[in-house]
Amino acid sequence: MSEFQAYLQLGFNHITDSNGYDHILFIMAICSVYTLVDWKKVIVLVTAFTAGHSITLALSTMGYVNVNPDVIELLIPVTILITAFLNFFYKTPKNAYAPKEKAPAFRYPLALGFGLIHGLGFSNYLRALLGKEADIFTPLLGFNVGLELGQLIIVFIILVIAFAMIELLRVQKLSWIQILSGIIFGMALSLILNNELFRTLAGMPVDS
C-alpha cells in the first residue's frame, strides 16, 4: 500500500469511526433539513464545510496554526449544538405545490466557519500520526481525500434515509427535521456536559 493510500484509509476510518461520532453528528445536523431531491444544495453546503476544514487542517498540520486541543474538543460539540438548534427554525412551504423553499443563506457561511473548527480537530489526529515526519504533503492530501470520501458516504446515507422517511413513509418533513435535530441536539449537549474543559470551567467534578 502506498503512503497516499495508507493516509487515505486513515482519513476515511477517522471520519466514519463510530467511537468518534462528533464529526458524523455535525454532518447529520447540517444535512438533516434536506433529502435526495435537494442534492444540489447539499453539494454547495458540504463544499463550504470541506473548504473550511481543509484550510485549518493544512495550516495546523504544517504548524502555522496552533490551538489547544482541549478547546477544540469543546468547540466541536458546540458547533453541533448550534446547527441542530437552528434546524428547529427551518420552515417548509405551506402549499405543497409552492416552489421549493430556499435554504437560508446563513447555512453556507455557518458550514464554512464551523468547518474551520472541525479542521483543527482533524489536524490533532493527523499530527499524532505524522510525528516528526518531514514530508507532509502526501499524507495531508491522502488524509483529506479519505475524509471527503467518508463524508460523502455519510451524506448519501442521511439523504436516502430522509427521502425514505418523507417520500415513502409519508412522515411530515418538518416533523422529521425536528425529531432528528432533537436527537442530535441531545447528543451534542451530552458531549458538552461531559467535556473535561467544560466541567472544569463550570466548577463541576471531573472524572479522574
XYZ file of C-alpha atoms in Angstrom, residues 7 10-11 14 55-73 116-137 139-141 143-144 147:
51
model
C -3.374 8.006 4.814
C -6.777 6.585 7.866
C -8.794 9.687 6.930
C -11.316 8.590 11.194
C -7.881 25.218 5.336
C -7.301 24.649 9.034
C -6.318 21.000 8.528
C -3.479 22.148 6.266
C -2.447 25.195 8.314
C -2.477 23.367 11.634
C -0.744 20.241 10.344
C 2.045 22.391 8.868
C 2.411 24.235 12.171
C 1.079 27.653 11.137
C -1.908 27.454 13.493
C -1.769 26.029 16.988
C -4.883 25.830 19.173
C -5.241 23.978 22.465
C -6.771 20.546 21.631
C -8.938 20.737 24.767
C -10.569 23.911 23.440
C -11.240 22.285 20.071
C -12.746 19.211 21.726
C -12.572 25.690 10.303
C -13.090 24.356 13.830
C -13.530 20.748 12.716
C -10.369 21.008 10.610
C -8.407 21.751 13.777
C -9.847 18.589 15.289
C -8.801 16.542 12.251
C -5.304 18.047 12.391
C -4.762 16.981 16.013
C -5.320 13.372 14.962
C -3.175 13.680 11.814
C -0.266 15.332 13.624
C -0.272 12.499 16.163
C 0.061 10.054 13.257
C 2.779 12.020 11.461
C 5.061 12.557 14.432
C 8.266 14.206 13.180
C 7.803 13.178 9.555
C 9.397 15.766 7.276
C 7.302 15.424 4.121
C 3.656 16.002 4.993
C 2.193 16.864 1.575
C -0.061 12.296 3.984
C -2.056 15.547 4.182
C -3.545 15.071 0.712
C -5.898 12.042 4.670
C -8.054 14.871 3.322
C -12.113 12.429 4.924
